[in-house]
Short mmCIF file of C-alpha atoms in Angstrom, two decimals:
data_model
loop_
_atom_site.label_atom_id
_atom_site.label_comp_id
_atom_site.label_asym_id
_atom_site.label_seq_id
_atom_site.Cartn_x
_atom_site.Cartn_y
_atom_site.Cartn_z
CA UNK A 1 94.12 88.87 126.79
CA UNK A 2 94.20 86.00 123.98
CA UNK A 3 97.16 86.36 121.80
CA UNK A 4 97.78 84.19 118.52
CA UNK A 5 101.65 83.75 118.18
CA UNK A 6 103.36 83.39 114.67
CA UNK A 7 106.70 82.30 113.89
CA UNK A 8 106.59 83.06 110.17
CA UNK A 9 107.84 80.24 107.60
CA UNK A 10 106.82 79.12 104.25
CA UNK A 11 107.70 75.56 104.71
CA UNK A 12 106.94 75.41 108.72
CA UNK A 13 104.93 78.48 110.27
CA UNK A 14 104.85 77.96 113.90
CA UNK A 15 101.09 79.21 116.12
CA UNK A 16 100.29 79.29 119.52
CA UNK A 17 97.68 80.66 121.24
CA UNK A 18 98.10 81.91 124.97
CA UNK A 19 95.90 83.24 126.95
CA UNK A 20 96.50 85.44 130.15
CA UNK A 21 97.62 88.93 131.73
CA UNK A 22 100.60 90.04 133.15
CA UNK A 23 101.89 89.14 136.64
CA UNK A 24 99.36 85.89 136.28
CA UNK A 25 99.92 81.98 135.64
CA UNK A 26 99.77 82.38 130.93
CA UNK A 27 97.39 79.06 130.15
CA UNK A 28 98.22 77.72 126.26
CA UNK A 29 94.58 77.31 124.36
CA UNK A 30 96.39 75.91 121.19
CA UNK A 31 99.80 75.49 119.27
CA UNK A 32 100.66 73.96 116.08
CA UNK A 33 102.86 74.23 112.73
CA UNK A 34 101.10 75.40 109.32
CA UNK A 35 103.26 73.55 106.84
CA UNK A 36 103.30 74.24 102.55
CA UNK A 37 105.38 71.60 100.59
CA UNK A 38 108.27 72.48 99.32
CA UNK A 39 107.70 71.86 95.96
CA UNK A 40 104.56 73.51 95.56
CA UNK A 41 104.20 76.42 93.68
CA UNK A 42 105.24 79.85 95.52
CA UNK A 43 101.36 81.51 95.12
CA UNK A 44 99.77 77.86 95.82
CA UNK A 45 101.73 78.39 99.23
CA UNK A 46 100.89 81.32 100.33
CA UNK A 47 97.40 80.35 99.63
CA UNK A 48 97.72 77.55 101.88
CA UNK A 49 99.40 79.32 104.86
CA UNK A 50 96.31 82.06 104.56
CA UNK A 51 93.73 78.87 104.90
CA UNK A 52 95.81 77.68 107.75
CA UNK A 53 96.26 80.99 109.63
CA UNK A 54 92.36 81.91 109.09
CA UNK A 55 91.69 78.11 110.61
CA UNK A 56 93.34 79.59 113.79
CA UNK A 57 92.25 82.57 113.87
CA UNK A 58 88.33 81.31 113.33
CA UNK A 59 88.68 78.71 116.09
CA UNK A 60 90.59 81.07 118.41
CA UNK A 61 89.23 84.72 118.14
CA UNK A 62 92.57 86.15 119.50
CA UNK A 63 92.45 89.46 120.17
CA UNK A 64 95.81 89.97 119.11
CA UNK A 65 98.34 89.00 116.93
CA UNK A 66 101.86 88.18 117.72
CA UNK A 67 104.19 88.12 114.55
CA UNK A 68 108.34 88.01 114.28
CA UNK A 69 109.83 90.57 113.25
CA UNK A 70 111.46 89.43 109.90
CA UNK A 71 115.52 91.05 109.65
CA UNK A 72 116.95 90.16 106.24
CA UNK A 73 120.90 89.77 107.74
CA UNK A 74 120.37 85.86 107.32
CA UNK A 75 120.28 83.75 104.28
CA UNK A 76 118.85 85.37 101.62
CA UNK A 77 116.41 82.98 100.21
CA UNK A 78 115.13 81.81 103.57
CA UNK A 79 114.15 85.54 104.33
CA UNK A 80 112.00 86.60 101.55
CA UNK A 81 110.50 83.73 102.17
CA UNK A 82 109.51 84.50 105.44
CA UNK A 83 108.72 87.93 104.81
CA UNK A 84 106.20 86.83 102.21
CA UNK A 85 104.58 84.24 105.28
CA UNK A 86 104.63 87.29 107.23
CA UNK A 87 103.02 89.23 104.96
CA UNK A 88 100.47 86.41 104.72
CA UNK A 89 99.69 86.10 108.83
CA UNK A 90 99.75 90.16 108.98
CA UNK A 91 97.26 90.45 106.34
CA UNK A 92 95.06 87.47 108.18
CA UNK A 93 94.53 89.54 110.88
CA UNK A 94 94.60 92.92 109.30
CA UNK A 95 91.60 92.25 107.41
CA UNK A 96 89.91 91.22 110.54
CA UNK A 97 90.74 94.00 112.31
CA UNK A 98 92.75 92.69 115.10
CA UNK A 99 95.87 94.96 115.99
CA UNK A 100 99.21 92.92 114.52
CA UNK A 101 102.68 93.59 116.72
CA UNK A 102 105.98 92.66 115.40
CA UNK A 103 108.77 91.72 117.75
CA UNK A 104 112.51 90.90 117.46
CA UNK A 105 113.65 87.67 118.07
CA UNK A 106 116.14 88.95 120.78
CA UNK A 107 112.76 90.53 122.24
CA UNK A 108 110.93 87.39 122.69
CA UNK A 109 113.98 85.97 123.88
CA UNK A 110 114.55 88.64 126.76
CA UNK A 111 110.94 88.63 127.63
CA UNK A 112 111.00 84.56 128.37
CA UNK A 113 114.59 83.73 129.41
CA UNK A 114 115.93 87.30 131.14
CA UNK A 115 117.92 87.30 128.06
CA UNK A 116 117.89 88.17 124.39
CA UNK A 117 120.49 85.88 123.07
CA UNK A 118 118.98 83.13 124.81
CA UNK A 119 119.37 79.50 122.69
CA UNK A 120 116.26 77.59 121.50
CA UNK A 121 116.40 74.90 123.73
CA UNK A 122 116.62 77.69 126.59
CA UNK A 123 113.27 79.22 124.81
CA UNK A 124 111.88 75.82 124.70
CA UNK A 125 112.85 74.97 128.54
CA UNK A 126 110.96 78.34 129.83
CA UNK A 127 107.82 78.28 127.59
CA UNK A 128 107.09 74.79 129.04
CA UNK A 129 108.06 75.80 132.36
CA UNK A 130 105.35 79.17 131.87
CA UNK A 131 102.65 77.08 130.68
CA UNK A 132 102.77 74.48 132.73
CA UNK A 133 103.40 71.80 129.88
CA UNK A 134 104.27 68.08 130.35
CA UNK A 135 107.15 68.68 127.22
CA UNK A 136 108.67 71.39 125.20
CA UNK A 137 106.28 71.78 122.30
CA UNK A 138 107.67 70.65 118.78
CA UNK A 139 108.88 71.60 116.21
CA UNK A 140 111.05 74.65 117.63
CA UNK A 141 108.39 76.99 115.42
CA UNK A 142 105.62 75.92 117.65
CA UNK A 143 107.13 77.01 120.60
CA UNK A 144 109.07 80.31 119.46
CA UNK A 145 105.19 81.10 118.31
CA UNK A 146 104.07 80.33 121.84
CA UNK A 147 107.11 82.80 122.91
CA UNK A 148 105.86 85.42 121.38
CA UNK A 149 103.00 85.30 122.06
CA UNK A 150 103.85 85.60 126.13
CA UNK A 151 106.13 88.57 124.69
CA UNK A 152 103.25 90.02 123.46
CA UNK A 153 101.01 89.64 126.89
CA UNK A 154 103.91 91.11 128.83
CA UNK A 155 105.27 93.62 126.55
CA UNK A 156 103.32 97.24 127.37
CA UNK A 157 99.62 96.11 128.63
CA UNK A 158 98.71 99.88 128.05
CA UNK A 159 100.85 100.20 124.44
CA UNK A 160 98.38 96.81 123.64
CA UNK A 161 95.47 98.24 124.87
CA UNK A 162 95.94 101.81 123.19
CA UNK A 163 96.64 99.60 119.43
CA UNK A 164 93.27 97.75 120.49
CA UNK A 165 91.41 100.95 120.46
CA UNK A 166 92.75 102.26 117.02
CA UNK A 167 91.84 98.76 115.25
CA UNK A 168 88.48 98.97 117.09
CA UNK A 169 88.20 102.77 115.66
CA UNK A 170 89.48 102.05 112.39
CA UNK A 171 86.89 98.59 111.34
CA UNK A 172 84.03 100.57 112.59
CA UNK A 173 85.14 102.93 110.45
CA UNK A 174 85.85 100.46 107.65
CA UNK A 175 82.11 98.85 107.81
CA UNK A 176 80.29 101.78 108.92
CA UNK B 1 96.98 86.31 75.84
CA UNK B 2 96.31 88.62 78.36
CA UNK B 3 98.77 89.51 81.42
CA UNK B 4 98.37 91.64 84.89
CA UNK B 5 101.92 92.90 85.37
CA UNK B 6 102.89 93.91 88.90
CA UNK B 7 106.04 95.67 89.98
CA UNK B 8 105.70 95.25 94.22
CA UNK B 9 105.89 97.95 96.53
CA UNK B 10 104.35 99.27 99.84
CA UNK B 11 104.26 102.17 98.70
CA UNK B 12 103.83 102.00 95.16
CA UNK B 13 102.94 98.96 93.46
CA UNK B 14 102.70 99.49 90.09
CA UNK B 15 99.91 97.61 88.07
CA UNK B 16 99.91 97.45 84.24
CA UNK B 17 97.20 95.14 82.10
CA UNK B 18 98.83 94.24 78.09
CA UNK B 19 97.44 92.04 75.79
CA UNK B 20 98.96 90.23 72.86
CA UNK B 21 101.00 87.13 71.54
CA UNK B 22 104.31 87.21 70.46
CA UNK B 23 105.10 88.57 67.40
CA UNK B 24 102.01 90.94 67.33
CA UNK B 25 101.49 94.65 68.10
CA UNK B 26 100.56 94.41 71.79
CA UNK B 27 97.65 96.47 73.52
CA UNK B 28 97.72 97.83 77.13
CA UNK B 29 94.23 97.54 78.54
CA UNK B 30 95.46 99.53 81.78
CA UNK B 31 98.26 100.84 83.95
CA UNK B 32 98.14 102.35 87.22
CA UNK B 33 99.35 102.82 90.49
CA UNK B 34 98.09 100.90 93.77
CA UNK B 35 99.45 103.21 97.01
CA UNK B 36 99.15 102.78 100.36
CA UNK B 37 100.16 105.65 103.21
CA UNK B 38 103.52 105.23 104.23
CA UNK B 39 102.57 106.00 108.33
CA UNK B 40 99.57 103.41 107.99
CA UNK B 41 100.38 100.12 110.02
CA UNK B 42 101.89 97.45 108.24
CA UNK B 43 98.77 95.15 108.68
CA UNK B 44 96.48 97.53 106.40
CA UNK B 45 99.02 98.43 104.26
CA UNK B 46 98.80 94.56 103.40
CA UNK B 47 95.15 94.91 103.44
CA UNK B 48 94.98 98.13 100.97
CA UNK B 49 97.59 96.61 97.97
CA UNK B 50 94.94 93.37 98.54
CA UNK B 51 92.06 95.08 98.09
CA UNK B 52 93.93 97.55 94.80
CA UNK B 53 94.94 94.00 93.35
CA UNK B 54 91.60 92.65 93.73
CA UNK B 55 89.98 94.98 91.87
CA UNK B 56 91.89 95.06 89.15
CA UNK B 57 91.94 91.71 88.86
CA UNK B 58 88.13 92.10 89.13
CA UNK B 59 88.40 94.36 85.64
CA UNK B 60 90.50 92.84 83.63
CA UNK B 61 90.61 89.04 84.76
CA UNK B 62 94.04 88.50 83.55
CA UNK B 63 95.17 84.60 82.37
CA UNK B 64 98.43 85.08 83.74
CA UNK B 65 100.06 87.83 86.64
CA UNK B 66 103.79 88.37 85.88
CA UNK B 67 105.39 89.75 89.60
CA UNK B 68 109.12 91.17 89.95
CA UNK B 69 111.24 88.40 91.38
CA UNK B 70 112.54 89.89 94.33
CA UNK B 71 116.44 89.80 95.46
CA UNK B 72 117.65 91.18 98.43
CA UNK B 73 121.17 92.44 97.66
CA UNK B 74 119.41 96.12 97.93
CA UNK B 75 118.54 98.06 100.85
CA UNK B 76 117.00 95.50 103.25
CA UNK B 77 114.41 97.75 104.38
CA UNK B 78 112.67 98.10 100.98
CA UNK B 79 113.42 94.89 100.01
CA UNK B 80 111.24 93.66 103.20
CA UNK B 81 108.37 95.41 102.22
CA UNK B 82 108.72 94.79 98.60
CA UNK B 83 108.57 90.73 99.81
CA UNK B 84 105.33 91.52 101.58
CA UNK B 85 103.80 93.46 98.73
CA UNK B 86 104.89 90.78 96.38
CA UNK B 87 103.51 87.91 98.79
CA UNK B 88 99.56 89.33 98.24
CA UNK B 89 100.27 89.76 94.68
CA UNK B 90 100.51 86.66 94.68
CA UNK B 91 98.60 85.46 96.77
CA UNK B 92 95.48 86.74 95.04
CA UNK B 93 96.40 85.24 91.94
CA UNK B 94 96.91 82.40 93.72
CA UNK B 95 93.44 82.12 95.14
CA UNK B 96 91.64 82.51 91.70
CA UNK B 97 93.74 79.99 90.07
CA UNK B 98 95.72 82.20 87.96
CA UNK B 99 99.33 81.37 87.09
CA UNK B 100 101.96 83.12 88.79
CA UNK B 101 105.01 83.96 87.01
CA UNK B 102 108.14 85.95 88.54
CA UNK B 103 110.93 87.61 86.73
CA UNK B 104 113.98 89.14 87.37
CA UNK B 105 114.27 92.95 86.67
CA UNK B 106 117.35 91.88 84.08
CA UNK B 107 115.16 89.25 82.71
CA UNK B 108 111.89 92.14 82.40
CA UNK B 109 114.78 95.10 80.64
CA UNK B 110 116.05 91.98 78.27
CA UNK B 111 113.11 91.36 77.40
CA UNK B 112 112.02 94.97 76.35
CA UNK B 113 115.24 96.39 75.68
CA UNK B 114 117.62 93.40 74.66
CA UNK B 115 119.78 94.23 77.37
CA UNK B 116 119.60 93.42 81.04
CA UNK B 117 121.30 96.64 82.26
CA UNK B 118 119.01 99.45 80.48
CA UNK B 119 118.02 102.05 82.98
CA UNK B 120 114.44 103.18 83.43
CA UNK B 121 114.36 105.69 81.04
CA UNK B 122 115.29 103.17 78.24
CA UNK B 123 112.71 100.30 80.04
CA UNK B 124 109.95 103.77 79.64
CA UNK B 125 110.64 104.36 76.33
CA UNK B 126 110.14 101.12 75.01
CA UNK B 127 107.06 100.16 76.88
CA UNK B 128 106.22 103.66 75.77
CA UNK B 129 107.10 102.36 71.76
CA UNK B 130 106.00 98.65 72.00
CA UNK B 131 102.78 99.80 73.49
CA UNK B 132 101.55 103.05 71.05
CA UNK B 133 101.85 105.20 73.92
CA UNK B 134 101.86 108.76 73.41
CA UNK B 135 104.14 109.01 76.43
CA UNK B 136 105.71 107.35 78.71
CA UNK B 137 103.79 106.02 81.36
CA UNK B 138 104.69 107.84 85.11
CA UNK B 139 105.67 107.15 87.63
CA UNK B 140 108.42 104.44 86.35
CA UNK B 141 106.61 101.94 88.70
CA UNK B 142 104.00 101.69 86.19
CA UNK B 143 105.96 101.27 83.47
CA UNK B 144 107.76 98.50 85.13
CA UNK B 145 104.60 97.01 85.66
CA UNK B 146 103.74 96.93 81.90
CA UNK B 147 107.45 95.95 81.14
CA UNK B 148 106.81 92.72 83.36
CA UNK B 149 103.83 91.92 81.41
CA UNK B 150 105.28 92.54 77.90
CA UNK B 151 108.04 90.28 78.91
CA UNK B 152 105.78 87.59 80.06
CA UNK B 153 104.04 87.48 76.50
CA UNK B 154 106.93 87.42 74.80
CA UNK B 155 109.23 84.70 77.39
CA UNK B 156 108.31 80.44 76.60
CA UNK B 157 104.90 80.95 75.46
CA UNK B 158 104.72 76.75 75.63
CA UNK B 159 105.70 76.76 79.01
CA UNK B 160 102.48 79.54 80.25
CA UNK B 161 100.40 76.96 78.35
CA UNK B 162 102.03 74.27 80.51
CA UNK B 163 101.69 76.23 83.36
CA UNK B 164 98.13 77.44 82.86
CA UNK B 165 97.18 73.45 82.56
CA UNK B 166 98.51 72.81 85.77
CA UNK B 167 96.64 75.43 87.50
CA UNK B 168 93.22 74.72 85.85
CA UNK B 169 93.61 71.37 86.70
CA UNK B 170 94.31 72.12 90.33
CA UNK B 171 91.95 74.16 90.84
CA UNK B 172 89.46 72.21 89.47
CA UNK B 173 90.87 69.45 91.76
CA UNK B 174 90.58 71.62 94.77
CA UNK B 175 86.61 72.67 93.91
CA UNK B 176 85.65 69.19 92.48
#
């Protein structure tokens, strides 16, 4: 199972690609940070974050997508803005037909560290103990993308598989 | 000058077309509604408001798109989704070139109404009068829709110019 990661941002929007199953040693194909400049226009980046999410997804082929959850308890301004880079990276893979999952923060966090209100640096520690790195991957985006995208491969194999069939259903549909 | 309105929503995203200058009778080319089931995933719910922007952007190849800023001091599950609907707005403006311009629902009832707290039924009836309608348009999503337009005609008509530049020249910068 190959599973793109996103850690939605409009300034920094973490990927990772992992592939694996669960119960088995996870190997990372990819991980990286889409950035937009800050001063650029609010369409101009969203346009940029699509061309950097379809960049992934064309060299990866993942057959899922991992996305945060976005909760709007935070700082305002910091959450729309990462609802709209959500919106971006769910639409990406939408139109592609490959089944989108949201989870929590707290439930990436309990799938990689035993414990939902884990710290980043604990995060960081057990994503580059799972995939056998040399270094935490930076920024903290990259790797919280890489985290959920091992969420994602250990989180319901047959919930995944069941989501895989629907998209499957649906774009045949869709083209057919 | 001739302006796509959109008022953002999952699950109704009002879409109104006006044309005009300030201090001329204005014409509305279109209104409608773009909707998208509310037990659909999220991923092609994103998909569906694209493909309902795209064509009407297709039609009536607006110079400008006016989008409802969007706050969230509201319920935060709306707001979420009114973030995401917003963000492909957007970003298919974006993509073509076309300035994007957001204002604030006080900003939009100003505008129409010359005061920032009218409630809809006031916002309807004046799109309804400004307009030539022979009633007001339903449901009140589409009215806000043509209300955002109206007030993009009528708010800094140097500064559209300014910002229509900009995005010519960028895009021509991006193609060239």
């Amino acid at each position: 199972m190959r599973v793109l990661g996103v850690d939605p941002g409009l300034t920094r929007c973490g990927v990772g690609v992992v592939e694996g199953v669960p119960g088995r040693p996870l190997t990372m194909l990819g991980v990286g940070v889409v950035r937009t400049p800050v001063d650029a226009e609010l369409g101009r980046r969203l346009v940029a974050i699509e061309q950097g999410i379809e960049a992934w997804l064309d060299e990866h082929r993942p057959e899922f997508v991992a996305v945060e959850r976005v909760f709007s308890q935070h700082n305002v301004r910091t959450v729309m803005g990462t609802a709209q880079a959500s919106a971006v990276a769910m639409l990406c893979a939408a139109r592609r037909g490959i089944p989108v999952a949201l989870h929590t923060p707290s439930e990436v966090k309990a799938a990689v560290t035993g414990s939902g209100r884990a710290d980043k640096a604990q995060v960081g520690a057990m994503v580059t103990r799972l995939l056998r790195l040399s270094a935490p991957p930076r920024p903290a985006d990259a790797a919280d993308a890489l985290a959920l995208a091992i969420c994602h491969i250990w989180r319901a194999p047959a919930q995944n598989r069941l989501q895989q069939a629907v998209a499957l259903h649906t774009s045949k549909g869709r083209t057919g």
